[in-house]
Structure formats: structure tokens, C-alpha cells
mmCIF file of C-alpha atoms in Angstrom:
data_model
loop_
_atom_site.group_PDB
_atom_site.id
_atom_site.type_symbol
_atom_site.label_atom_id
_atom_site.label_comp_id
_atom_site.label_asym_id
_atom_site.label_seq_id
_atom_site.Cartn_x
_atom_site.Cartn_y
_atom_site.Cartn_z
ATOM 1 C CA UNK A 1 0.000 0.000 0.000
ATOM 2 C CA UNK A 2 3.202 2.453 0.899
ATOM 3 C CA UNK A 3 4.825 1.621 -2.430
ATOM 4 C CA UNK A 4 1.671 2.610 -5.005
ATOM 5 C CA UNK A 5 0.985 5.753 -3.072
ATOM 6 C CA UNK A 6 4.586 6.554 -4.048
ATOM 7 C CA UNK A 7 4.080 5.756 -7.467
ATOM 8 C CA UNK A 8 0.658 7.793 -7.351
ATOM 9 C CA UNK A 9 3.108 10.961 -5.609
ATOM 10 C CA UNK A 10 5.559 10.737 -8.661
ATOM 11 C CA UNK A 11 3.171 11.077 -11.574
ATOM 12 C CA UNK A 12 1.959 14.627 -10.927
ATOM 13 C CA UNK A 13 5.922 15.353 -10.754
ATOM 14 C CA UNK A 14 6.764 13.497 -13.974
ATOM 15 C CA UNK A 15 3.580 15.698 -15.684
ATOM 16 C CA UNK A 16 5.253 18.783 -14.225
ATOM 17 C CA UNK A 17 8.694 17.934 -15.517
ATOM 18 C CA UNK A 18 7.290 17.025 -18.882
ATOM 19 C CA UNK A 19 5.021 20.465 -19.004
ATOM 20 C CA UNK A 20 8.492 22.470 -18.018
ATOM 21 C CA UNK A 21 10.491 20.800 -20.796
ATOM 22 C CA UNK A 22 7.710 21.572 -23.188
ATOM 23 C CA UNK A 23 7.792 25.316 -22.366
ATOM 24 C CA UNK A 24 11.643 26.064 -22.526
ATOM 25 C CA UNK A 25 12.026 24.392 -26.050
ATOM 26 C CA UNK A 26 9.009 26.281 -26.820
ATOM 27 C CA UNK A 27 10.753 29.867 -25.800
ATOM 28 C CA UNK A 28 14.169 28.703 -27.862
ATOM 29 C CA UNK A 29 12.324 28.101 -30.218
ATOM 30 C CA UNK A 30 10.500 31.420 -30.612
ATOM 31 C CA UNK A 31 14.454 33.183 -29.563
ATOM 32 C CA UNK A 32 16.145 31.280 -32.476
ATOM 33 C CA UNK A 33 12.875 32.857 -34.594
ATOM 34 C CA UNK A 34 13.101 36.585 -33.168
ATOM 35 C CA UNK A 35 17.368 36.389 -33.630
ATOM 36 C CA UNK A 36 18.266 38.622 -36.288
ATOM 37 C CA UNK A 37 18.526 37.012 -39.847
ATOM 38 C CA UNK A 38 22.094 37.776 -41.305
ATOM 39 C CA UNK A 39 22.405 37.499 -45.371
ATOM 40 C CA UNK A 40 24.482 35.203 -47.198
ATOM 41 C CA UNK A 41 27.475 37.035 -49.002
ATOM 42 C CA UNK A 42 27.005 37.531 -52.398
ATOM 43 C CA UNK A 43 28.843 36.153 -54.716
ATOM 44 C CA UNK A 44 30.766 38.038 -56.964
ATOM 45 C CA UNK A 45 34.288 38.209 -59.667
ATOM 46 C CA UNK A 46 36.504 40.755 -58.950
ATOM 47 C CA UNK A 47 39.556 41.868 -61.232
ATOM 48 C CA UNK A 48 42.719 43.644 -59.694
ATOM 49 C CA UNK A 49 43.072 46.977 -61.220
ATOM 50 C CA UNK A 50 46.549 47.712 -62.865
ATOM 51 C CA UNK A 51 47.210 50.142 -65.638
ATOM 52 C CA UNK A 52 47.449 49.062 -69.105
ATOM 53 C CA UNK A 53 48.465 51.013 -72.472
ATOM 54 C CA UNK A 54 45.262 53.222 -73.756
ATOM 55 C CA UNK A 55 44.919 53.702 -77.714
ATOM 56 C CA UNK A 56 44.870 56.721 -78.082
ATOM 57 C CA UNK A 57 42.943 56.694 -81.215
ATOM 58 C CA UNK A 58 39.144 57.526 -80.838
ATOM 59 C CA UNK A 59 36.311 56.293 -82.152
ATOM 60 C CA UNK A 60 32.904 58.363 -82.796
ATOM 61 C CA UNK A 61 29.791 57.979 -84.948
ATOM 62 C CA UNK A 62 29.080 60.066 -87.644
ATOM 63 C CA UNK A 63 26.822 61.138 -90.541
ATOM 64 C CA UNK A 64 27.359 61.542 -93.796
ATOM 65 C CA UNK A 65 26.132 64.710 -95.623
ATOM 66 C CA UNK A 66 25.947 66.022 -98.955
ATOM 67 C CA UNK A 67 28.443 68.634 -99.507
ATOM 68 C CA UNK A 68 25.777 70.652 -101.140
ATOM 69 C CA UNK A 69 21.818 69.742 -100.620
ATOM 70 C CA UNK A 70 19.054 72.320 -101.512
ATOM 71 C CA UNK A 71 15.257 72.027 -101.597
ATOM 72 C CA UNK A 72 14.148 73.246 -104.994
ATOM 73 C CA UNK A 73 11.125 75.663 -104.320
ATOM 74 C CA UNK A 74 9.564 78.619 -106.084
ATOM 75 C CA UNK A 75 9.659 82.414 -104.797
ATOM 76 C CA UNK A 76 6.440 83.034 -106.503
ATOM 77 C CA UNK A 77 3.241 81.446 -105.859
ATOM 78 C CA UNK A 78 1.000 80.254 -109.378
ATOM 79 C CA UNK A 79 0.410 77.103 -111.531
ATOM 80 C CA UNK A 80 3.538 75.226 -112.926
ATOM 81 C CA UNK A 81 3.401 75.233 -116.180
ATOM 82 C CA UNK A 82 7.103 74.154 -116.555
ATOM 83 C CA UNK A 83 9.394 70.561 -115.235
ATOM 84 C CA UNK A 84 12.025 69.805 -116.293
ATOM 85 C CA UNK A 85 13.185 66.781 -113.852
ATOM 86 C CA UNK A 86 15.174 63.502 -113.974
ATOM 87 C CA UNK A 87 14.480 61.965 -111.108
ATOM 88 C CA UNK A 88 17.958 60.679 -109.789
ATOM 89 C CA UNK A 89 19.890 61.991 -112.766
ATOM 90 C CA UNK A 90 22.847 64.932 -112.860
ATOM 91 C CA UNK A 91 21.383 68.081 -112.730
ATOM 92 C CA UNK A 92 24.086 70.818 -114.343
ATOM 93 C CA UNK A 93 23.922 74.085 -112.845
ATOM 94 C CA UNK A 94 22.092 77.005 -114.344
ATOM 95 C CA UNK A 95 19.461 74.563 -115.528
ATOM 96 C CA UNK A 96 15.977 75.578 -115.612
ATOM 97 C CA UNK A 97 14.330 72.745 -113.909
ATOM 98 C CA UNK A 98 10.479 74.131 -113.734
ATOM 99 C CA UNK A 99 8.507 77.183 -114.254
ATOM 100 C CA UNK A 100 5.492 78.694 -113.037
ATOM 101 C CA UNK A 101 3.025 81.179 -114.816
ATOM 102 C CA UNK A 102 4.185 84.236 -115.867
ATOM 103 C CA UNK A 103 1.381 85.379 -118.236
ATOM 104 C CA UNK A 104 0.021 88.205 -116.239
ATOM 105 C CA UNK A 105 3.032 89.681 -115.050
ATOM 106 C CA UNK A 106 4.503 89.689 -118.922
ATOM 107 C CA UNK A 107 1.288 91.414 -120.096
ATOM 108 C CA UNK A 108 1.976 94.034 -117.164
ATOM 109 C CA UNK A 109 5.273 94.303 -118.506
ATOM 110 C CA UNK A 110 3.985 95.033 -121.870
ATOM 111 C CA UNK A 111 1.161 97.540 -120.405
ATOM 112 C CA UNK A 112 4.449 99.357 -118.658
ATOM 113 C CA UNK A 113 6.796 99.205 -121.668
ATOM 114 C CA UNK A 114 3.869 101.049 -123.964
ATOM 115 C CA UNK A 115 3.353 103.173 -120.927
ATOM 116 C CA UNK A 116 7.261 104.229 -120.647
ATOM 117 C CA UNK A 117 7.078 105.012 -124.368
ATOM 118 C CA UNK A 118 4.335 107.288 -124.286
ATOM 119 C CA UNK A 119 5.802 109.466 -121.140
ATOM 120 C CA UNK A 120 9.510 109.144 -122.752
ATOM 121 C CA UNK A 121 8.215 110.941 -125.919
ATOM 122 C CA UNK A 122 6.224 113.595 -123.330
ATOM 123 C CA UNK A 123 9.431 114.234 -121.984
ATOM 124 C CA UNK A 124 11.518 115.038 -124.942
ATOM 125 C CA UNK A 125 8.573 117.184 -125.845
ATOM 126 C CA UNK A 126 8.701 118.855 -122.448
ATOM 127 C CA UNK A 127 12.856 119.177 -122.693
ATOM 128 C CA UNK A 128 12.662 120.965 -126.279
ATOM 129 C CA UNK A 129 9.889 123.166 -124.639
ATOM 130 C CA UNK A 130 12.342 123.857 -121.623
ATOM 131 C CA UNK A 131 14.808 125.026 -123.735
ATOM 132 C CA UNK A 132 13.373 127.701 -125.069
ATOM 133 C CA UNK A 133 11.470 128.470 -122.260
ATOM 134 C CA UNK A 134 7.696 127.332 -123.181
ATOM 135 C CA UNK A 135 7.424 125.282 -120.219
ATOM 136 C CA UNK A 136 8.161 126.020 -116.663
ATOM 137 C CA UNK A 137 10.630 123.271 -114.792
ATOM 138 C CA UNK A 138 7.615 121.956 -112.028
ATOM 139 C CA UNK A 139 6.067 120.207 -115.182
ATOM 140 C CA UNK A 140 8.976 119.024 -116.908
ATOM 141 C CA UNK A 141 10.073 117.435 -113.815
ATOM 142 C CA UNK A 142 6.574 116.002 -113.113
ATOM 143 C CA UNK A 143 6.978 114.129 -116.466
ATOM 144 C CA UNK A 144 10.335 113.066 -115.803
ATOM 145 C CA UNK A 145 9.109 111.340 -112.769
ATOM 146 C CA UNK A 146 6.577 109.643 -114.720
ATOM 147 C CA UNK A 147 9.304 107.642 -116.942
ATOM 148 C CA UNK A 148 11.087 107.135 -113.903
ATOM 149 C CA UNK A 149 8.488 105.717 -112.211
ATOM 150 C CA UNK A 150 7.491 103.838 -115.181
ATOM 151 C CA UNK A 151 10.918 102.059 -115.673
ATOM 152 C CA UNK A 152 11.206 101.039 -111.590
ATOM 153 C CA UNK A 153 7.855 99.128 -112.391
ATOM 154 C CA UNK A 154 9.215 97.574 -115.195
ATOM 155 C CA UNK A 155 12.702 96.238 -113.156
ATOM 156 C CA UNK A 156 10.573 94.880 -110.857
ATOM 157 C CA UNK A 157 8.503 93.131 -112.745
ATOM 158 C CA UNK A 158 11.062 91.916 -114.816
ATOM 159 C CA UNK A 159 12.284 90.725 -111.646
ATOM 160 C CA UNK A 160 9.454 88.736 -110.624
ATOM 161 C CA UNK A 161 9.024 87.163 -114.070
ATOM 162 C CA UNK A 162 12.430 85.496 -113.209
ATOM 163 C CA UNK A 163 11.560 84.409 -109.596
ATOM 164 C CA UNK A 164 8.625 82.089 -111.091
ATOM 165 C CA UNK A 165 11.899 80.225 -113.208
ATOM 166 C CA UNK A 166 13.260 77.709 -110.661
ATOM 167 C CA UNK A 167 17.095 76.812 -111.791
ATOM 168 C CA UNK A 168 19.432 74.586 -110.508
ATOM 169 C CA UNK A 169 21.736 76.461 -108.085
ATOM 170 C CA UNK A 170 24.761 74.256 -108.389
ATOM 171 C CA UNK A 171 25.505 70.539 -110.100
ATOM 172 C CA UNK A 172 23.897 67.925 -109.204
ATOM 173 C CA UNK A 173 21.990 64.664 -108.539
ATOM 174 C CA UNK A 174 18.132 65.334 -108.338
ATOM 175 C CA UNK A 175 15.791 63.590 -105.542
ATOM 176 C CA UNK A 176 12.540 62.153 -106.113
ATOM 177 C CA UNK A 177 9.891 64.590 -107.620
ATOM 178 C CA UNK A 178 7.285 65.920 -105.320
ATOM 179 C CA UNK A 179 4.390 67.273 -107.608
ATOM 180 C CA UNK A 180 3.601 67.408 -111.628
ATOM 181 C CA UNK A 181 2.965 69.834 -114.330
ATOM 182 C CA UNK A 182 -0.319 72.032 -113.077
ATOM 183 C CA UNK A 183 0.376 71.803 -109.627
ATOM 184 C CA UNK A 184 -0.452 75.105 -108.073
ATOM 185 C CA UNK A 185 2.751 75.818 -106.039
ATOM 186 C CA UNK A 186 4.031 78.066 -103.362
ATOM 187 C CA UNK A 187 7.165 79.330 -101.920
ATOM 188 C CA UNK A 188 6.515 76.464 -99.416
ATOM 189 C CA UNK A 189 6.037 73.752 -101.588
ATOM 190 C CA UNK A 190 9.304 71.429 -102.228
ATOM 191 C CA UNK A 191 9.366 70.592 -106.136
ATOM 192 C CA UNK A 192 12.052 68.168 -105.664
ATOM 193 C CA UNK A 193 15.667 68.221 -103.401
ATOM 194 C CA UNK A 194 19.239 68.503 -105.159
ATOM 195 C CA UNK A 195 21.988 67.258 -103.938
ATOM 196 C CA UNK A 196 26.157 67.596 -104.672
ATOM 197 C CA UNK A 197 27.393 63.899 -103.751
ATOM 198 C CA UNK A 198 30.587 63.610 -105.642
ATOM 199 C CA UNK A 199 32.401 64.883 -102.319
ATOM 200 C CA UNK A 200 30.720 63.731 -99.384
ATOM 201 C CA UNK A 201 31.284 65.792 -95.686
ATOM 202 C CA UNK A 202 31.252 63.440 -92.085
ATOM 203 C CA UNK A 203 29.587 65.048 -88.975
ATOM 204 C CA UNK A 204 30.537 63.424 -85.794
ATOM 205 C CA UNK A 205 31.008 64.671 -82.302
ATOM 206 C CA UNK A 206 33.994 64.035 -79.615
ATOM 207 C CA UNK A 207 34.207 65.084 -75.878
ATOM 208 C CA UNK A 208 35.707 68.749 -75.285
ATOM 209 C CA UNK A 209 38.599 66.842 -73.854
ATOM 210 C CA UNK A 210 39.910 66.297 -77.433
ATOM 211 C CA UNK A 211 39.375 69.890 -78.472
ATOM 212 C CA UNK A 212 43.414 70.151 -78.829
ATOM 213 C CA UNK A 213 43.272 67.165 -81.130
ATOM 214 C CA UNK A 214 41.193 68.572 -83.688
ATOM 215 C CA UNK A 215 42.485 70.934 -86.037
ATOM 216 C CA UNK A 216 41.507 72.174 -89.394
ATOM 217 C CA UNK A 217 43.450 69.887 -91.520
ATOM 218 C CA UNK A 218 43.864 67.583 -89.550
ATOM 219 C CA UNK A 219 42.980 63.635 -90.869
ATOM 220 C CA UNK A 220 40.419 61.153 -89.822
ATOM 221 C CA UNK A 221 39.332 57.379 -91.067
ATOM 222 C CA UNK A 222 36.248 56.854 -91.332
ATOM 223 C CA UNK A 223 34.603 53.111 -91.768
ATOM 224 C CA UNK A 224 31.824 53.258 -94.114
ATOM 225 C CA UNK A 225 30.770 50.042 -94.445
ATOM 226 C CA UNK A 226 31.317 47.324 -91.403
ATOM 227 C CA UNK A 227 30.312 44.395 -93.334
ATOM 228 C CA UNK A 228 33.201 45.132 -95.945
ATOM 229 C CA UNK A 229 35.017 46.762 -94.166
ATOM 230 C CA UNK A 230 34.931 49.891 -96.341
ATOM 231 C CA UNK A 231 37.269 52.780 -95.494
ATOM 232 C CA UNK A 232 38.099 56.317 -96.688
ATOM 233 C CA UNK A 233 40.422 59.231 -95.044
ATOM 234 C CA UNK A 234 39.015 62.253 -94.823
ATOM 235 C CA UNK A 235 40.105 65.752 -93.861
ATOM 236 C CA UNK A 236 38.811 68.092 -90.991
ATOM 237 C CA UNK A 237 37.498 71.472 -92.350
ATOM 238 C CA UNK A 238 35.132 73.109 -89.520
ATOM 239 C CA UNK A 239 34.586 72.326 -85.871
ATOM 240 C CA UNK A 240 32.031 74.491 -83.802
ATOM 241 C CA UNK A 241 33.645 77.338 -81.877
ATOM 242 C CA UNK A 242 31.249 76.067 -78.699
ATOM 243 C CA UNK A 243 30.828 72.513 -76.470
ATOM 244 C CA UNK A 244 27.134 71.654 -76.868
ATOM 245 C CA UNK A 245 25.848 72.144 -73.246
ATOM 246 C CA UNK A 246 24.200 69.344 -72.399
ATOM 247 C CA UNK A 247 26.760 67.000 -73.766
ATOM 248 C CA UNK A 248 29.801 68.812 -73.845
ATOM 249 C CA UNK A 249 30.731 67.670 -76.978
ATOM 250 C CA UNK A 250 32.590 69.377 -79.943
ATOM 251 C CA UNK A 251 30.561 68.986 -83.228
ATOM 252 C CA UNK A 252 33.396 68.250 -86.053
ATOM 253 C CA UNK A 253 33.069 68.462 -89.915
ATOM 254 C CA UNK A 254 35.087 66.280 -92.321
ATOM 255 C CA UNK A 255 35.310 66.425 -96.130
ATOM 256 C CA UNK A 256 35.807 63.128 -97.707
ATOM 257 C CA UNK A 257 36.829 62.801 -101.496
ATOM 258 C CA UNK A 258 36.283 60.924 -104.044
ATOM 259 C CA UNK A 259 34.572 57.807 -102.296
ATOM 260 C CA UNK A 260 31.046 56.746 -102.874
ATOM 261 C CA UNK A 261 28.575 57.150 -99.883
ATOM 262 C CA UNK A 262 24.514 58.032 -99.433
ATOM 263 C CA UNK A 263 23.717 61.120 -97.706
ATOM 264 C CA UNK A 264 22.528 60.113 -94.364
ATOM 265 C CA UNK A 265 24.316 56.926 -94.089
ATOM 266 C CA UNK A 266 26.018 56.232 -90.518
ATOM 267 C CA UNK A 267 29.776 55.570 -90.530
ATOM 268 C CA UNK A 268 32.416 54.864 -87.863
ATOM 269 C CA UNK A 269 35.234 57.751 -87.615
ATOM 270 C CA UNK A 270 38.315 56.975 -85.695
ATOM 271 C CA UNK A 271 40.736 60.100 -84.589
ATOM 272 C CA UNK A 272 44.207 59.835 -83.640
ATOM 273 C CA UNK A 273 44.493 61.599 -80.529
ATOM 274 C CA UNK A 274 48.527 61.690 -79.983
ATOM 275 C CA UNK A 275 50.914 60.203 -77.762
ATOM 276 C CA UNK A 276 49.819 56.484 -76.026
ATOM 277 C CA UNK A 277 49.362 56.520 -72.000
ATOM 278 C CA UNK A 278 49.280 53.702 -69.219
ATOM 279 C CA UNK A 279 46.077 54.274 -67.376
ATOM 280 C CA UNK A 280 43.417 52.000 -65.625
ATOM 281 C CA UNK A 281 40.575 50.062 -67.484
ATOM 282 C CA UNK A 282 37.721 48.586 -66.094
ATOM 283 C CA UNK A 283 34.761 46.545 -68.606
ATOM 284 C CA UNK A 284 31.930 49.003 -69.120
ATOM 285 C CA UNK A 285 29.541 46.379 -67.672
ATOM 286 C CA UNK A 286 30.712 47.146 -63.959
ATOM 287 C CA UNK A 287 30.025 51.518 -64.328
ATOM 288 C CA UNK A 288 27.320 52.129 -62.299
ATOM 289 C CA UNK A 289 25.760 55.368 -63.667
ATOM 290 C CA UNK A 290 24.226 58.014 -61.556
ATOM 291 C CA UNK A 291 22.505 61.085 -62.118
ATOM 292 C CA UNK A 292 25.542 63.279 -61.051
ATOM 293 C CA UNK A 293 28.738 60.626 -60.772
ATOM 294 C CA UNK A 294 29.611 57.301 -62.691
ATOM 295 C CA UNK A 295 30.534 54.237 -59.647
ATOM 296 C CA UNK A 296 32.433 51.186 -59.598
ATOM 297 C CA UNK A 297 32.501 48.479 -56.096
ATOM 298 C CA UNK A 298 35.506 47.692 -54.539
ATOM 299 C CA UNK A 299 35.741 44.840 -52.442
ATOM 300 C CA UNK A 300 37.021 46.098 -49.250
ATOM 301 C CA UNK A 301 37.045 44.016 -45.614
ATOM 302 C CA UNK A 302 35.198 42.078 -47.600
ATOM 303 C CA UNK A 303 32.650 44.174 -47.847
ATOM 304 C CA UNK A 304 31.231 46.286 -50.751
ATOM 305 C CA UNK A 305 32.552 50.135 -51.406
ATOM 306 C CA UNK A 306 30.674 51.891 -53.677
ATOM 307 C CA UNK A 307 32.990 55.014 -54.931
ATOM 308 C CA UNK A 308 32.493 57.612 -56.995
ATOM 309 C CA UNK A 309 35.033 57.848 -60.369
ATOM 310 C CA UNK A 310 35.578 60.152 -63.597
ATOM 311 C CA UNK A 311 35.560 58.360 -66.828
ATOM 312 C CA UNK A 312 38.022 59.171 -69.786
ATOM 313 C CA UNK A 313 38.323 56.955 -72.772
ATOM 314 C CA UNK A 314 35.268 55.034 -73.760
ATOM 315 C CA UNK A 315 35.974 51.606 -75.682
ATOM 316 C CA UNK A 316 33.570 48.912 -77.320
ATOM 317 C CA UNK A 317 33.942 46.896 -73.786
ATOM 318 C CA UNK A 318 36.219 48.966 -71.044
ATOM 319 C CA UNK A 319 36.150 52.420 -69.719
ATOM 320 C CA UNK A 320 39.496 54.415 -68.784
ATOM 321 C CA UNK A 321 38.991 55.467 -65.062
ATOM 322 C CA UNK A 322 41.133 58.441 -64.721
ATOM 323 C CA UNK A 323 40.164 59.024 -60.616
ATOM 324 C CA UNK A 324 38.640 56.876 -57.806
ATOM 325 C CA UNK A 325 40.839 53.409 -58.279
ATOM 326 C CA UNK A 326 44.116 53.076 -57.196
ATOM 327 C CA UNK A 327 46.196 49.908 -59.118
ATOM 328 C CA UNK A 328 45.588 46.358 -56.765
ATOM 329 C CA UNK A 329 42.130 47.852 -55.885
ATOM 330 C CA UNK A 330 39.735 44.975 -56.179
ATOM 331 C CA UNK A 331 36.926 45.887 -58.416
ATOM 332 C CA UNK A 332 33.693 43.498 -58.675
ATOM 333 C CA UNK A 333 32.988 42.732 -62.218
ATOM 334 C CA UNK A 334 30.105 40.696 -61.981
ATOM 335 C CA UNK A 335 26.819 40.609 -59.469
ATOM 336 C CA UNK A 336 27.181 44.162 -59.642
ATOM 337 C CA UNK A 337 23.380 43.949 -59.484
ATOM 338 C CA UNK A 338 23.137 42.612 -56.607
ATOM 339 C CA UNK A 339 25.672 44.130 -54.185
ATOM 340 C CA UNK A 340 24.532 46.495 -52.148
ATOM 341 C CA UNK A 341 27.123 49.434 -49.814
ATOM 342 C CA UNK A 342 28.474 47.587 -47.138
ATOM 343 C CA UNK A 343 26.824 44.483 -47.728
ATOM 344 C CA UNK A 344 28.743 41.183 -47.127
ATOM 345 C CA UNK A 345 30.649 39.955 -50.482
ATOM 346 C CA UNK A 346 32.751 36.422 -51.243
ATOM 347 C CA UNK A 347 34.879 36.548 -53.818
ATOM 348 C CA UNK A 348 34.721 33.367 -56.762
ATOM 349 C CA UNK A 349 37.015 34.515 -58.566
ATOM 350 C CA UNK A 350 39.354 36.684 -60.184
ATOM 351 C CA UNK A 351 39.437 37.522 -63.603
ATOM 352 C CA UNK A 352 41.466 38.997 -66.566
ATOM 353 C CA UNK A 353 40.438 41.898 -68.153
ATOM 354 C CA UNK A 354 41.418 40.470 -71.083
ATOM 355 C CA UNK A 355 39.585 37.802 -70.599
ATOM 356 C CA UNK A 356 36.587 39.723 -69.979
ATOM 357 C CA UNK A 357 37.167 42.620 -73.213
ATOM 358 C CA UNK A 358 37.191 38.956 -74.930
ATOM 359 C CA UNK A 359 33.726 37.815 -73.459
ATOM 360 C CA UNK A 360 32.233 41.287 -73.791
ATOM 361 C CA UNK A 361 33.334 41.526 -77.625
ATOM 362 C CA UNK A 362 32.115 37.798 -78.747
ATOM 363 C CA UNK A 363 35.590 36.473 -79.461
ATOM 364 C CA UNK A 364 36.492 34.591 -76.092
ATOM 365 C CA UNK A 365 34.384 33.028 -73.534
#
């Protein structure tokens, strides 16, 4: 009877131990979920930054231009009576290319030439009558004023009978024809465009940095065609005196000889900028652009830096970094996306920029 009321004592105590157990894996369990949550590192591929040799030689897109382009257009507004147009054919200069009605003004010619007659013959009459004093001067001079009058009205409207002929202003190639014979036309309609293509000029634009490199005179290549690898030289003759100033770039114009190319036609122009220089590249993949500053990350404690650099040189794959990287600075070159400042980073691996200018440009994986 002694023994089973002990047994009775000890199962409250076993309940009690078995509640207690129950409630302090229950609190570290709900500890180990309110502990802070740390991230996992992110992986990234860093390259050491040394200086390499920079080609000097710059690259820009440009546009090719006809070295002479008008829009063929009347001065006088009427009915075109007149044209005179091979479409895509050389146009010589001088050559009347259309014509609009003249009818009225060369009957008001006529009315002012029989006019001019009449008052020219009054005026001799009036001159012998001067002479011998039969007229008084106030009415000789009246009909002098008449002829003059009379001939200023005929200049001008000579003058508008030759703004309704429209003549080519210069040799060349003529562009597709806007309207036909009968058209009524204005001073704002376009009859057809004209355009000098035997010479061709390049526009292109470089950074004001270059201003020192380009001089009148001064030569350029310029790729015309990629596929066949098409090239021409062709000389600098104007440059804008002023940086545009949102871009600050320098506009440049380049006349290039005796090579066939299509107004309008995009080309690659490469510029020889001078001496070579050692300075630090980095793929263009890993800029980080901002509205004010350009960034790269540098691994640093192992930690991500974000730091602000200036840019010089811009390639088909790298960018020059002229300040903000010192040479054995680690800069990430991939998972850029997903560092963030100061966040944890672990390093995979390190790469060659020439292995990565390789990857970038399709020729090496």
C-alpha cells in the first residue's frame, strides 16, 4: 500500500517535468525565430586593377552629308506650267528645272513698256519746250518722274518674271519629284531636293577633352561600311567654336573625297588623338551610372565600397577610369546587381580583363 501511493506521488511530478520541458524548447524556439537574420554574401568576380596602355585613337559615330543639298522651291506662288526633272539623274547648274506662270506679269510688262514710251516721248517734248522756255521746270520734272516711275515698275517686274523660273543652283543629282505639271505651287512647296554627292562631308562629335586634337586639316578614317570593311580618309574642315551644353561635346566636320557614300548613311570615324598613356581600365559592364557621378565596387574588408570615379576613354567593352581606383584595388565585375554598400561579399574569382574585353566583344568566352 506504501509503495503505489509513491508511485501515485511521482506522476503529478513526472507531468510537471514534462510540461516544463515543453515550455523552454518552446521559448528557444521562438528566440532562435526573433534572432536577427544575417544574409548570405554575395557572390561576386573581382579583377585587380593595374594600368594598361590606352589607344589613343578615338572612335565616334558620324553622318554623312551632302556637300551641297538644296530644296528646290519657287519664290512666286501660281500654276507650274514648266518641269524639267530627272528623277535621280545629274542636274548641271544654271538649268531651268520648272517654271510657273508668268502670263500676267509679262502682259503688265507690256502695259508698262507702252506706258514708258508714251511718257519718254512727253518728256523730250517737255525738254525741247524747256529750252526755249515754253514750259516752266515743275512740269517738266513732273513728267520726268513719270518715266522714272514707269521704268522702276518695269525692273521689278522683270524681276518677278524670273523668280517664277526655278534653276538649278549648283551641279547635281536630283531627288525624287514631289508634284507634276499644273500643280499650283508656293514658296513652301518642295518641287524636288538637289543634292552635290561627288564629295561627301562626315559630322561626328567628340568630348571637349579632345578639343586640342582637332584641327583644321587635320585627318580622320572613317569606316563606311562594317560588313566590308569599307574605309576612306578624310580631312577636318570646320569644328564648332562652342561645347554643346548638355553633352559637352565638340561637333566636327570632315570632307571626304572621291569615295562613294549616301547622304545620311552612318559611318564609324576613328581620330588619332597623340601620344599612347598607361592608365586604368575597367569593362563598361561594372560603371554604375548616376545622375551626377559614374561608380564602380571595390571589395574592401570584404565588404562592398561603392565610390564615386571620372571616366576618360570610352571603348567597345572597357572604360578608362582616370580618378577613384588606385592599381591592386579589387573591383567586382560581376553581381554588380546585386551588391549592395556595405553588404557582405565572397569573392569566386578573379578575372582577366582580357579575358573579360574577350567575353564582352564575342571572341572569347
Amino acid at each position: 500500500m506504501h509503495e503505489f501511493s509513491n508511485k501515485l506521488t511521482c506522476i503529478p511530478c513526472l507531468i510537471l517535468l514534462v510540461f516544463m520541458f515543453a515550455r523552454c524548447e518552446n521559448k528557444s524556439r521562438v528566440s532562435a525565430d526573433n534572432a536577427p537574420k544575417t544574409n548570405p554574401p554575395v557572390l561576386v568576380d573581382v579583377m585587380i586593377a593595374e594600368k594598361e596602355p590606352i589607344n589613343n585613337t578615338v572612335e565616334a559615330n558620324g553622318t554623312v552629308i551632302a556637300s551641297e543639298f538644296v530644296e528646290l522651291r519657287p519664290e512666286v506662288s501660281g500654276r507650274l506650267i514648266y518641269l524639267n526633272l530627272a528623277e535621280g539623274k545629274l542636274i548641271a547648274k544654271g538649268t531651268v528645272v520648272a517654271r510657273v506662270n508668268d502670263a500676267d506679269l509679262l502682259a503688265q510688262m507690256a502695259r508698262s513698256k507702252v506706258q514708258l514710251d508714251l511718257s519718254q516721248k512727253t518728256v523730250d517734248r517737255f525738254k525741247q519746250l524747256l529750252d526755249v522756255n515754253g514750259l516752266n521746270q515743275a512740269d517738266y520734272d513732273v513728267a520726268l518722274n513719270q518715266v522714272n516711275t514707269l521704268k522702276a515698275d518695269m525692273v521689278y517686274t522683270r524681276a518677278m518674271v524670273d523668280k517664277t523660273v526655278v534653276r538649278a543652283p549648283f551641279s547635281g543629282v536630283a531627288g525624287l519629284r514631289q508634284v507634276s505639271p499644273g500643280a499650283y505651287v508656293t514658296p513652301a512647296t518642295i518641287i524636288a531636293t538637289l543634292q552635290q554627292t561627288s564629295d561627301v562631308k562626315i559630322d561626328f562629335t567628340l568630348p571637349e577633352m579632345y578639343s586640342n586634337d582637332i584641327k583644321t586639316g587635320a585627318i580622320v578614317n572613317v569606316e563606311l561600311d562594317a560588313a566590308t570593311q569599307q574605309r576612306g580618309r578624310a580631312i577636318i574642315i570646320a569644328t564648332e567654336p562652342g561645347a554643346n551644353t548638355n553633352t559637352r561635346n565638340l561637333k566636327v566636320r570632315a570632307l571626304l573625297k572621291g569615295t562613294k557614300a549616301n547622304p545620311g548613311a552612318f559611318v564609324k570615324v576613328y581620330l588619332d588623338a597623340g601620344k599612347r598613356r598607361s592608365s586604368i581600365k575597367v569593362p563598361a559592364s561594372c560603371i554604375i551610372p548616376d545622375d551626377k557621378n559614374s561608380q564602380v565596387i571595390l571589395v574592401k574588408n570584404g565588404k562592398a565600397n561603392f565610390v564615386n570615379v571620372q571616366t576618360g576613354l570610352r571603348e567597345a567593352s572597357t572604360v578608362e577610369i582616370l580618378e577613384g581606383i588606385a592599381t591592386g584595388d579589387s573591383v567586382v565585375v560581376t553581381g554588380v546587381l546585386f551588391a549592395r554598400p556595405k553588404a557582405a561579399l565572397k569573392v569566386r574569382s578573379v578575372k582577366k580583363l582580357s579575358a573579360l574585353k574577350a567575353a564582352a566583344d564575342g571572341t572569347g568566352l
